[in-house]
PDB file of N, CA and C in Angstrom:
ATOM      1  N   UNK A   1      63.146  69.248 105.838  1.00  0.00           N
ATOM      2  CA  UNK A   1      63.444  70.633 105.565  1.00  0.00           C
ATOM      3  C   UNK A   1      64.262  71.189 106.727  1.00  0.00           C
ATOM      4  N   UNK A   2      65.421  71.722 106.413  1.00  0.00           N
ATOM      5  CA  UNK A   2      66.261  72.283 107.469  1.00  0.00           C
ATOM      6  C   UNK A   2      66.132  73.798 107.495  1.00  0.00           C
ATOM      7  N   UNK A   3      66.118  74.303 108.654  1.00  0.00           N
ATOM      8  CA  UNK A   3      66.029  75.753 108.814  1.00  0.00           C
ATOM      9  C   UNK A   3      67.389  76.246 109.294  1.00  0.00           C
ATOM     10  N   UNK A   4      67.951  77.139 108.539  1.00  0.00           N
ATOM     11  CA  UNK A   4      69.241  77.693 108.961  1.00  0.00           C
ATOM     12  C   UNK A   4      69.169  79.210 108.870  1.00  0.00           C
ATOM     13  N   UNK A   5      69.851  79.826 109.767  1.00  0.00           N
ATOM     14  CA  UNK A   5      69.869  81.288 109.744  1.00  0.00           C
ATOM     15  C   UNK A   5      71.091  81.751 108.960  1.00  0.00           C
ATOM     16  N   UNK A   6      70.988  82.917 108.357  1.00  0.00           N
ATOM     17  CA  UNK A   6      72.133  83.421 107.597  1.00  0.00           C
ATOM     18  C   UNK A   6      73.293  83.702 108.542  1.00  0.00           C
ATOM     19  N   UNK A   7      74.525  83.587 108.028  1.00  0.00           N
ATOM     20  CA  UNK A   7      75.670  83.852 108.895  1.00  0.00           C
ATOM     21  C   UNK A   7      75.671  85.300 109.369  1.00  0.00           C
ATOM     22  N   UNK A   8      76.146  85.494 110.564  1.00  0.00           N
ATOM     23  CA  UNK A   8      76.230  86.838 111.121  1.00  0.00           C
ATOM     24  C   UNK A   8      77.423  87.544 110.497  1.00  0.00           C
ATOM     25  N   UNK A   9      77.168  88.469 109.588  1.00  0.00           N
ATOM     26  CA  UNK A   9      78.250  89.152 108.890  1.00  0.00           C
ATOM     27  C   UNK A   9      78.611  90.470 109.549  1.00  0.00           C
ATOM     28  N   UNK A  10      77.849  90.854 110.561  1.00  0.00           N
ATOM     29  CA  UNK A  10      78.153  92.114 111.243  1.00  0.00           C
ATOM     30  C   UNK A  10      79.357  91.902 112.152  1.00  0.00           C
ATOM     31  N   UNK A  11      80.406  92.651 111.878  1.00  0.00           N
ATOM     32  CA  UNK A  11      81.584  92.551 112.737  1.00  0.00           C
ATOM     33  C   UNK A  11      81.657  93.792 113.600  1.00  0.00           C
ATOM     34  N   UNK A  12      82.164  93.607 114.771  1.00  0.00           N
ATOM     35  CA  UNK A  12      82.288  94.741 115.684  1.00  0.00           C
ATOM     36  C   UNK A  12      83.501  95.543 115.262  1.00  0.00           C
ATOM     37  N   UNK A  13      83.258  96.739 114.792  1.00  0.00           N
ATOM     38  CA  UNK A  13      84.351  97.606 114.386  1.00  0.00           C
ATOM     39  C   UNK A  13      85.027  98.194 115.612  1.00  0.00           C
ATOM     40  N   UNK A  14      86.287  98.526 115.448  1.00  0.00           N
ATOM     41  CA  UNK A  14      87.052  99.118 116.531  1.00  0.00           C
ATOM     42  C   UNK A  14      86.456 100.475 116.894  1.00  0.00           C
ATOM     43  N   UNK A  15      86.310 100.723 118.195  1.00  0.00           N
ATOM     44  CA  UNK A  15      85.775 101.989 118.678  1.00  0.00           C
ATOM     45  C   UNK A  15      86.662 102.475 119.826  1.00  0.00           C
ATOM     46  N   UNK A  16      87.401 103.549 119.565  1.00  0.00           N
ATOM     47  CA  UNK A  16      88.338 104.053 120.560  1.00  0.00           C
ATOM     48  C   UNK A  16      87.621 104.525 121.822  1.00  0.00           C
ATOM     49  N   UNK A  17      86.415 105.042 121.679  1.00  0.00           N
ATOM     50  CA  UNK A  17      85.658 105.496 122.860  1.00  0.00           C
ATOM     51  C   UNK A  17      85.357 104.324 123.798  1.00  0.00           C
ATOM     52  N   UNK A  18      84.956 103.204 123.236  1.00  0.00           N
ATOM     53  CA  UNK A  18      84.684 102.013 124.048  1.00  0.00           C
ATOM     54  C   UNK A  18      85.958 101.525 124.734  1.00  0.00           C
ATOM     55  N   UNK A  19      87.068 101.536 123.996  1.00  0.00           N
ATOM     56  CA  UNK A  19      88.326 101.081 124.569  1.00  0.00           C
ATOM     57  C   UNK A  19      88.773 102.000 125.707  1.00  0.00           C
ATOM     58  N   UNK A  20      88.637 103.314 125.521  1.00  0.00           N
ATOM     59  CA  UNK A  20      89.000 104.265 126.573  1.00  0.00           C
ATOM     60  C   UNK A  20      88.168 104.038 127.828  1.00  0.00           C
ATOM     61  N   UNK A  21      86.864 103.845 127.642  1.00  0.00           N
ATOM     62  CA  UNK A  21      85.979 103.622 128.792  1.00  0.00           C
ATOM     63  C   UNK A  21      86.322 102.332 129.527  1.00  0.00           C
ATOM     64  N   UNK A  22      86.510 101.271 128.786  1.00  0.00           N
ATOM     65  CA  UNK A  22      86.743  99.976 129.440  1.00  0.00           C
ATOM     66  C   UNK A  22      88.130  99.888 130.079  1.00  0.00           C
ATOM     67  N   UNK A  23      89.110 100.551 129.498  1.00  0.00           N
ATOM     68  CA  UNK A  23      90.475 100.472 130.033  1.00  0.00           C
ATOM     69  C   UNK A  23      90.706 101.439 131.190  1.00  0.00           C
ATOM     70  N   UNK A  24      89.860 102.444 131.307  1.00  0.00           N
ATOM     71  CA  UNK A  24      90.044 103.468 132.345  1.00  0.00           C
ATOM     72  C   UNK A  24      91.496 103.949 132.350  1.00  0.00           C
ATOM     73  N   UNK A  25      91.947 104.359 131.188  1.00  0.00           N
ATOM     74  CA  UNK A  25      93.341 104.710 130.976  1.00  0.00           C
ATOM     75  C   UNK A  25      93.617 106.193 131.181  1.00  0.00           C
ATOM     76  N   UNK A  26      94.864 106.544 131.191  1.00  0.00           N
ATOM     77  CA  UNK A  26      95.278 107.936 131.331  1.00  0.00           C
ATOM     78  C   UNK A  26      95.326 108.677 129.992  1.00  0.00           C
ATOM     79  N   UNK A  27      95.265 107.964 128.871  1.00  0.00           N
ATOM     80  CA  UNK A  27      95.354 108.611 127.563  1.00  0.00           C
ATOM     81  C   UNK A  27      94.147 109.518 127.351  1.00  0.00           C
ATOM     82  N   UNK A  28      94.407 110.699 126.826  1.00  0.00           N
ATOM     83  CA  UNK A  28      93.292 111.596 126.524  1.00  0.00           C
ATOM     84  C   UNK A  28      92.836 111.347 125.094  1.00  0.00           C
ATOM     85  N   UNK A  29      91.564 111.598 124.850  1.00  0.00           N
ATOM     86  CA  UNK A  29      91.003 111.363 123.523  1.00  0.00           C
ATOM     87  C   UNK A  29      91.563 112.332 122.498  1.00  0.00           C
ATOM     88  N   UNK A  30      91.734 113.593 122.874  1.00  0.00           N
ATOM     89  CA  UNK A  30      92.317 114.558 121.942  1.00  0.00           C
ATOM     90  C   UNK A  30      92.963 115.696 122.708  1.00  0.00           C
ATOM     91  N   UNK A  31      93.806 116.427 121.998  1.00  0.00           N
ATOM     92  CA  UNK A  31      94.437 117.618 122.563  1.00  0.00           C
ATOM     93  C   UNK A  31      94.732 118.578 121.428  1.00  0.00           C
ATOM     94  N   UNK A  32      94.821 119.836 121.764  1.00  0.00           N
ATOM     95  CA  UNK A  32      95.043 120.882 120.764  1.00  0.00           C
ATOM     96  C   UNK A  32      96.456 120.813 120.217  1.00  0.00           C
ATOM     97  N   UNK A  33      96.569 120.966 118.911  1.00  0.00           N
ATOM     98  CA  UNK A  33      97.885 121.053 118.278  1.00  0.00           C
ATOM     99  C   UNK A  33      98.504 122.400 118.640  1.00  0.00           C
ATOM    100  N   UNK A  34      99.802 122.393 118.814  1.00  0.00           N
ATOM    101  CA  UNK A  34     100.522 123.604 119.166  1.00  0.00           C
ATOM    102  C   UNK A  34     101.255 124.147 117.936  1.00  0.00           C
ATOM    103  N   UNK A  35     101.794 125.328 118.044  1.00  0.00           N
ATOM    104  CA  UNK A  35     102.506 125.963 116.925  1.00  0.00           C
ATOM    105  C   UNK A  35     103.635 125.064 116.425  1.00  0.00           C
ATOM    106  N   UNK A  36     104.364 124.434 117.336  1.00  0.00           N
ATOM    107  CA  UNK A  36     105.483 123.584 116.921  1.00  0.00           C
ATOM    108  C   UNK A  36     105.012 122.281 116.248  1.00  0.00           C
ATOM    109  N   UNK A  37     103.720 121.990 116.290  1.00  0.00           N
ATOM    110  CA  UNK A  37     103.159 120.799 115.643  1.00  0.00           C
ATOM    111  C   UNK A  37     102.664 121.075 114.232  1.00  0.00           C
ATOM    112  N   UNK A  38     102.866 122.276 113.739  1.00  0.00           N
ATOM    113  CA  UNK A  38     102.249 122.723 112.491  1.00  0.00           C
ATOM    114  C   UNK A  38     102.467 121.778 111.312  1.00  0.00           C
ATOM    115  N   UNK A  39     103.637 121.195 111.197  1.00  0.00           N
ATOM    116  CA  UNK A  39     103.925 120.363 110.020  1.00  0.00           C
ATOM    117  C   UNK A  39     103.708 118.871 110.274  1.00  0.00           C
ATOM    118  N   UNK A  40     103.141 118.510 111.418  1.00  0.00           N
ATOM    119  CA  UNK A  40     102.974 117.100 111.754  1.00  0.00           C
ATOM    120  C   UNK A  40     101.522 116.656 111.600  1.00  0.00           C
ATOM    121  N   UNK A  41     101.348 115.455 111.047  1.00  0.00           N
ATOM    122  CA  UNK A  41     100.016 114.864 110.916  1.00  0.00           C
ATOM    123  C   UNK A  41      99.750 113.792 111.962  1.00  0.00           C
ATOM    124  N   UNK A  42     100.818 113.310 112.604  1.00  0.00           N
ATOM    125  CA  UNK A  42     100.677 112.249 113.596  1.00  0.00           C
ATOM    126  C   UNK A  42     101.581 112.540 114.789  1.00  0.00           C
ATOM    127  N   UNK A  43     101.190 111.985 115.931  1.00  0.00           N
ATOM    128  CA  UNK A  43     102.060 111.959 117.099  1.00  0.00           C
ATOM    129  C   UNK A  43     102.055 110.540 117.645  1.00  0.00           C
ATOM    130  N   UNK A  44     103.239 110.094 118.001  1.00  0.00           N
ATOM    131  CA  UNK A  44     103.425 108.776 118.593  1.00  0.00           C
ATOM    132  C   UNK A  44     103.935 109.018 120.003  1.00  0.00           C
ATOM    133  N   UNK A  45     103.215 108.526 120.987  1.00  0.00           N
ATOM    134  CA  UNK A  45     103.583 108.774 122.378  1.00  0.00           C
ATOM    135  C   UNK A  45     103.774 107.458 123.111  1.00  0.00           C
ATOM    136  N   UNK A  46     104.608 107.519 124.146  1.00  0.00           N
ATOM    137  CA  UNK A  46     104.843 106.334 124.974  1.00  0.00           C
ATOM    138  C   UNK A  46     104.774 106.705 126.446  1.00  0.00           C
ATOM    139  N   UNK A  47     104.471 105.716 127.258  1.00  0.00           N
ATOM    140  CA  UNK A  47     104.582 105.850 128.710  1.00  0.00           C
ATOM    141  C   UNK A  47     105.303 104.619 129.225  1.00  0.00           C
ATOM    142  N   UNK A  48     105.909 104.769 130.388  1.00  0.00           N
ATOM    143  CA  UNK A  48     106.643 103.669 131.005  1.00  0.00           C
ATOM    144  C   UNK A  48     106.127 103.408 132.412  1.00  0.00           C
ATOM    145  N   UNK A  49     104.849 103.577 132.639  1.00  0.00           N
ATOM    146  CA  UNK A  49     104.239 103.324 133.937  1.00  0.00           C
ATOM    147  C   UNK A  49     103.595 101.939 133.876  1.00  0.00           C
ATOM    148  N   UNK A  50     103.984 101.063 134.783  1.00  0.00           N
ATOM    149  CA  UNK A  50     103.483  99.682 134.771  1.00  0.00           C
ATOM    150  C   UNK A  50     103.720  99.014 133.418  1.00  0.00           C
ATOM    151  N   UNK A  51     104.874  99.200 132.845  1.00  0.00           N
ATOM    152  CA  UNK A  51     105.219  98.639 131.543  1.00  0.00           C
ATOM    153  C   UNK A  51     105.076  99.690 130.452  1.00  0.00           C
ATOM    154  N   UNK A  52     105.640  99.410 129.320  1.00  0.00           N
ATOM    155  CA  UNK A  52     105.618 100.354 128.212  1.00  0.00           C
ATOM    156  C   UNK A  52     104.271 100.282 127.485  1.00  0.00           C
ATOM    157  N   UNK A  53     103.736 101.451 127.145  1.00  0.00           N
ATOM    158  CA  UNK A  53     102.486 101.527 126.391  1.00  0.00           C
ATOM    159  C   UNK A  53     102.625 102.636 125.354  1.00  0.00           C
ATOM    160  N   UNK A  54     102.030 102.423 124.208  1.00  0.00           N
ATOM    161  CA  UNK A  54     102.139 103.346 123.089  1.00  0.00           C
ATOM    162  C   UNK A  54     100.770 103.929 122.747  1.00  0.00           C
ATOM    163  N   UNK A  55     100.788 105.122 122.151  1.00  0.00           N
ATOM    164  CA  UNK A  55      99.557 105.728 121.646  1.00  0.00           C
ATOM    165  C   UNK A  55      99.872 106.439 120.335  1.00  0.00           C
ATOM    166  N   UNK A  56      98.955 106.322 119.395  1.00  0.00           N
ATOM    167  CA  UNK A  56      99.082 107.008 118.112  1.00  0.00           C
ATOM    168  C   UNK A  56      97.939 108.012 118.015  1.00  0.00           C
ATOM    169  N   UNK A  57      98.309 109.254 117.725  1.00  0.00           N
ATOM    170  CA  UNK A  57      97.344 110.338 117.531  1.00  0.00           C
ATOM    171  C   UNK A  57      97.436 110.824 116.087  1.00  0.00           C
ATOM    172  N   UNK A  58      96.297 111.173 115.517  1.00  0.00           N
ATOM    173  CA  UNK A  58      96.241 111.705 114.153  1.00  0.00           C
ATOM    174  C   UNK A  58      95.682 113.115 114.187  1.00  0.00           C
ATOM    175  N   UNK A  59      96.287 113.984 113.393  1.00  0.00           N
ATOM    176  CA  UNK A  59      95.837 115.366 113.347  1.00  0.00           C
ATOM    177  C   UNK A  59      94.508 115.463 112.607  1.00  0.00           C
ATOM    178  N   UNK A  60      93.557 116.140 113.236  1.00  0.00           N
ATOM    179  CA  UNK A  60      92.262 116.450 112.627  1.00  0.00           C
ATOM    180  C   UNK A  60      92.061 117.940 112.852  1.00  0.00           C
ATOM    181  N   UNK A  61      92.262 118.698 111.798  1.00  0.00           N
ATOM    182  CA  UNK A  61      92.211 120.165 111.852  1.00  0.00           C
ATOM    183  C   UNK A  61      93.218 120.669 112.887  1.00  0.00           C
ATOM    184  N   UNK A  62      92.777 121.304 113.943  1.00  0.00           N
ATOM    185  CA  UNK A  62      93.729 121.870 114.908  1.00  0.00           C
ATOM    186  C   UNK A  62      93.848 121.012 116.174  1.00  0.00           C
ATOM    187  N   UNK A  63      93.511 119.736 116.061  1.00  0.00           N
ATOM    188  CA  UNK A  63      93.609 118.815 117.193  1.00  0.00           C
ATOM    189  C   UNK A  63      94.341 117.543 116.787  1.00  0.00           C
ATOM    190  N   UNK A  64      94.880 116.843 117.774  1.00  0.00           N
ATOM    191  CA  UNK A  64      95.369 115.489 117.593  1.00  0.00           C
ATOM    192  C   UNK A  64      94.381 114.576 118.300  1.00  0.00           C
ATOM    193  N   UNK A  65      93.867 113.596 117.558  1.00  0.00           N
ATOM    194  CA  UNK A  65      92.826 112.693 118.053  1.00  0.00           C
ATOM    195  C   UNK A  65      93.417 111.285 118.178  1.00  0.00           C
ATOM    196  N   UNK A  66      93.113 110.643 119.288  1.00  0.00           N
ATOM    197  CA  UNK A  66      93.637 109.309 119.563  1.00  0.00           C
ATOM    198  C   UNK A  66      93.123 108.289 118.547  1.00  0.00           C
ATOM    199  N   UNK A  67      94.064 107.587 117.921  1.00  0.00           N
ATOM    200  CA  UNK A  67      93.721 106.495 117.002  1.00  0.00           C
ATOM    201  C   UNK A  67      93.619 105.201 117.802  1.00  0.00           C
ATOM    202  N   UNK A  68      94.641 104.936 118.618  1.00  0.00           N
ATOM    203  CA  UNK A  68      94.631 103.740 119.467  1.00  0.00           C
ATOM    204  C   UNK A  68      95.785 103.823 120.464  1.00  0.00           C
ATOM    205  N   UNK A  69      95.691 103.037 121.520  1.00  0.00           N
ATOM    206  CA  UNK A  69      96.786 102.854 122.483  1.00  0.00           C
ATOM    207  C   UNK A  69      96.941 101.356 122.687  1.00  0.00           C
ATOM    208  N   UNK A  70      98.183 100.911 122.922  1.00  0.00           N
ATOM    209  CA  UNK A  70      98.472  99.478 122.923  1.00  0.00           C
ATOM    210  C   UNK A  70      99.838  99.217 123.535  1.00  0.00           C
ATOM    211  N   UNK A  71     100.069  97.962 123.903  1.00  0.00           N
ATOM    212  CA  UNK A  71     101.356  97.572 124.485  1.00  0.00           C
ATOM    213  C   UNK A  71     102.260  96.872 123.483  1.00  0.00           C
ATOM    214  N   UNK A  72     101.694  96.404 122.390  1.00  0.00           N
ATOM    215  CA  UNK A  72     102.504  95.777 121.342  1.00  0.00           C
ATOM    216  C   UNK A  72     101.833  96.053 119.992  1.00  0.00           C
ATOM    217  N   UNK A  73     102.618  95.922 118.953  1.00  0.00           N
ATOM    218  CA  UNK A  73     102.112  96.153 117.596  1.00  0.00           C
ATOM    219  C   UNK A  73     100.895  95.276 117.314  1.00  0.00           C
ATOM    220  N   UNK A  74     100.941  94.034 117.752  1.00  0.00           N
ATOM    221  CA  UNK A  74      99.842  93.099 117.481  1.00  0.00           C
ATOM    222  C   UNK A  74      98.531  93.525 118.125  1.00  0.00           C
ATOM    223  N   UNK A  75      98.596  94.300 119.218  1.00  0.00           N
ATOM    224  CA  UNK A  75      97.388  94.769 119.899  1.00  0.00           C
ATOM    225  C   UNK A  75      96.781  96.009 119.241  1.00  0.00           C
ATOM    226  N   UNK A  76      97.524  96.673 118.371  1.00  0.00           N
ATOM    227  CA  UNK A  76      97.062  97.922 117.756  1.00  0.00           C
ATOM    228  C   UNK A  76      95.924  97.647 116.771  1.00  0.00           C
ATOM    229  N   UNK A  77      95.043  98.634 116.639  1.00  0.00           N
ATOM    230  CA  UNK A  77      93.968  98.513 115.655  1.00  0.00           C
ATOM    231  C   UNK A  77      94.561  98.663 114.248  1.00  0.00           C
ATOM    232  N   UNK A  78      93.794  98.328 113.247  1.00  0.00           N
ATOM    233  CA  UNK A  78      94.276  98.367 111.862  1.00  0.00           C
ATOM    234  C   UNK A  78      94.727  99.767 111.440  1.00  0.00           C
ATOM    235  N   UNK A  79      94.002 100.803 111.864  1.00  0.00           N
ATOM    236  CA  UNK A  79      94.387 102.171 111.493  1.00  0.00           C
ATOM    237  C   UNK A  79      95.736 102.549 112.101  1.00  0.00           C
ATOM    238  N   UNK A  80      95.963 102.180 113.349  1.00  0.00           N
ATOM    239  CA  UNK A  80      97.246 102.469 113.990  1.00  0.00           C
ATOM    240  C   UNK A  80      98.371 101.684 113.318  1.00  0.00           C
ATOM    241  N   UNK A  81      98.110 100.423 112.973  1.00  0.00           N
ATOM    242  CA  UNK A  81      99.118  99.615 112.287  1.00  0.00           C
ATOM    243  C   UNK A  81      99.489 100.229 110.946  1.00  0.00           C
ATOM    244  N   UNK A  82      98.510 100.749 110.227  1.00  0.00           N
ATOM    245  CA  UNK A  82      98.795 101.372 108.933  1.00  0.00           C
ATOM    246  C   UNK A  82      99.692 102.596 109.108  1.00  0.00           C
ATOM    247  N   UNK A  83      99.417 103.409 110.109  1.00  0.00           N
ATOM    248  CA  UNK A  83     100.242 104.587 110.370  1.00  0.00           C
ATOM    249  C   UNK A  83     101.663 104.154 110.713  1.00  0.00           C
ATOM    250  N   UNK A  84     101.801 103.156 111.558  1.00  0.00           N
ATOM    251  CA  UNK A  84     103.129 102.642 111.915  1.00  0.00           C
ATOM    252  C   UNK A  84     103.826 102.074 110.683  1.00  0.00           C
ATOM    253  N   UNK A  85     103.116 101.286 109.907  1.00  0.00           N
ATOM    254  CA  UNK A  85     103.699 100.679 108.708  1.00  0.00           C
ATOM    255  C   UNK A  85     104.170 101.725 107.699  1.00  0.00           C
ATOM    256  N   UNK A  86     103.495 102.858 107.657  1.00  0.00           N
ATOM    257  CA  UNK A  86     103.863 103.927 106.720  1.00  0.00           C
ATOM    258  C   UNK A  86     105.073 104.733 107.184  1.00  0.00           C
ATOM    259  N   UNK A  87     105.552 104.469 108.386  1.00  0.00           N
ATOM    260  CA  UNK A  87     106.714 105.180 108.938  1.00  0.00           C
ATOM    261  C   UNK A  87     107.766 104.146 109.326  1.00  0.00           C
ATOM    262  N   UNK A  88     108.739 103.900 108.440  1.00  0.00           N
ATOM    263  CA  UNK A  88     109.712 102.828 108.652  1.00  0.00           C
ATOM    264  C   UNK A  88     110.462 102.907 109.991  1.00  0.00           C
ATOM    265  N   UNK A  89     110.718 104.114 110.486  1.00  0.00           N
ATOM    266  CA  UNK A  89     111.426 104.228 111.761  1.00  0.00           C
ATOM    267  C   UNK A  89     110.596 103.650 112.908  1.00  0.00           C
ATOM    268  N   UNK A  90     109.291 103.887 112.891  1.00  0.00           N
ATOM    269  CA  UNK A  90     108.417 103.303 113.914  1.00  0.00           C
ATOM    270  C   UNK A  90     108.306 101.787 113.716  1.00  0.00           C
ATOM    271  N   UNK A  91     108.119 101.369 112.498  1.00  0.00           N
ATOM    272  CA  UNK A  91     107.975  99.946 112.204  1.00  0.00           C
ATOM    273  C   UNK A  91     109.225  99.180 112.655  1.00  0.00           C
ATOM    274  N   UNK A  92     110.379  99.760 112.417  1.00  0.00           N
ATOM    275  CA  UNK A  92     111.638  99.143 112.824  1.00  0.00           C
ATOM    276  C   UNK A  92     111.699  98.995 114.353  1.00  0.00           C
ATOM    277  N   UNK A  93     111.218 100.003 115.066  1.00  0.00           N
ATOM    278  CA  UNK A  93     111.228  99.956 116.519  1.00  0.00           C
ATOM    279  C   UNK A  93     110.411  98.754 117.034  1.00  0.00           C
ATOM    280  N   UNK A  94     109.294  98.477 116.387  1.00  0.00           N
ATOM    281  CA  UNK A  94     108.456  97.361 116.825  1.00  0.00           C
ATOM    282  C   UNK A  94     109.044  96.016 116.437  1.00  0.00           C
ATOM    283  N   UNK A  95     109.951  95.984 115.485  1.00  0.00           N
ATOM    284  CA  UNK A  95     110.569  94.716 115.108  1.00  0.00           C
ATOM    285  C   UNK A  95     111.709  94.338 116.048  1.00  0.00           C
ATOM    286  N   UNK A  96     112.120  95.301 116.906  1.00  0.00           N
ATOM    287  CA  UNK A  96     113.154  95.041 117.906  1.00  0.00           C
ATOM    288  C   UNK A  96     112.461  94.559 119.175  1.00  0.00           C
ATOM    289  N   UNK A  97     112.988  93.552 119.783  1.00  0.00           N
ATOM    290  CA  UNK A  97     112.415  93.072 121.054  1.00  0.00           C
ATOM    291  C   UNK A  97     112.715  94.093 122.133  1.00  0.00           C
ATOM    292  N   UNK A  98     111.661  94.703 122.703  1.00  0.00           N
ATOM    293  CA  UNK A  98     111.850  95.710 123.748  1.00  0.00           C
ATOM    294  C   UNK A  98     111.916  95.077 125.109  1.00  0.00           C
TER     295      UNK A  98
END
């Protein structure tokens, strides 16, 4: 008689709070939307300190909340990739070797 345990089906879901803590990064978790942001649902930001890094923010009511930050498309979480994929101009930028 063999004893086997069921496969571990629990996967670790992406958690931006954990990533922010472990990376000790400069990205803020959220910021207030301004009047000029009224018609925008997303913000895509970049920095060029110690290499290029990207951040995607999504509008939640009157704030923009960090979805993810990353150095390449492949490092982005699934939600950030979906936002990029839905915007051809951003997707095109990642297909160019920077």
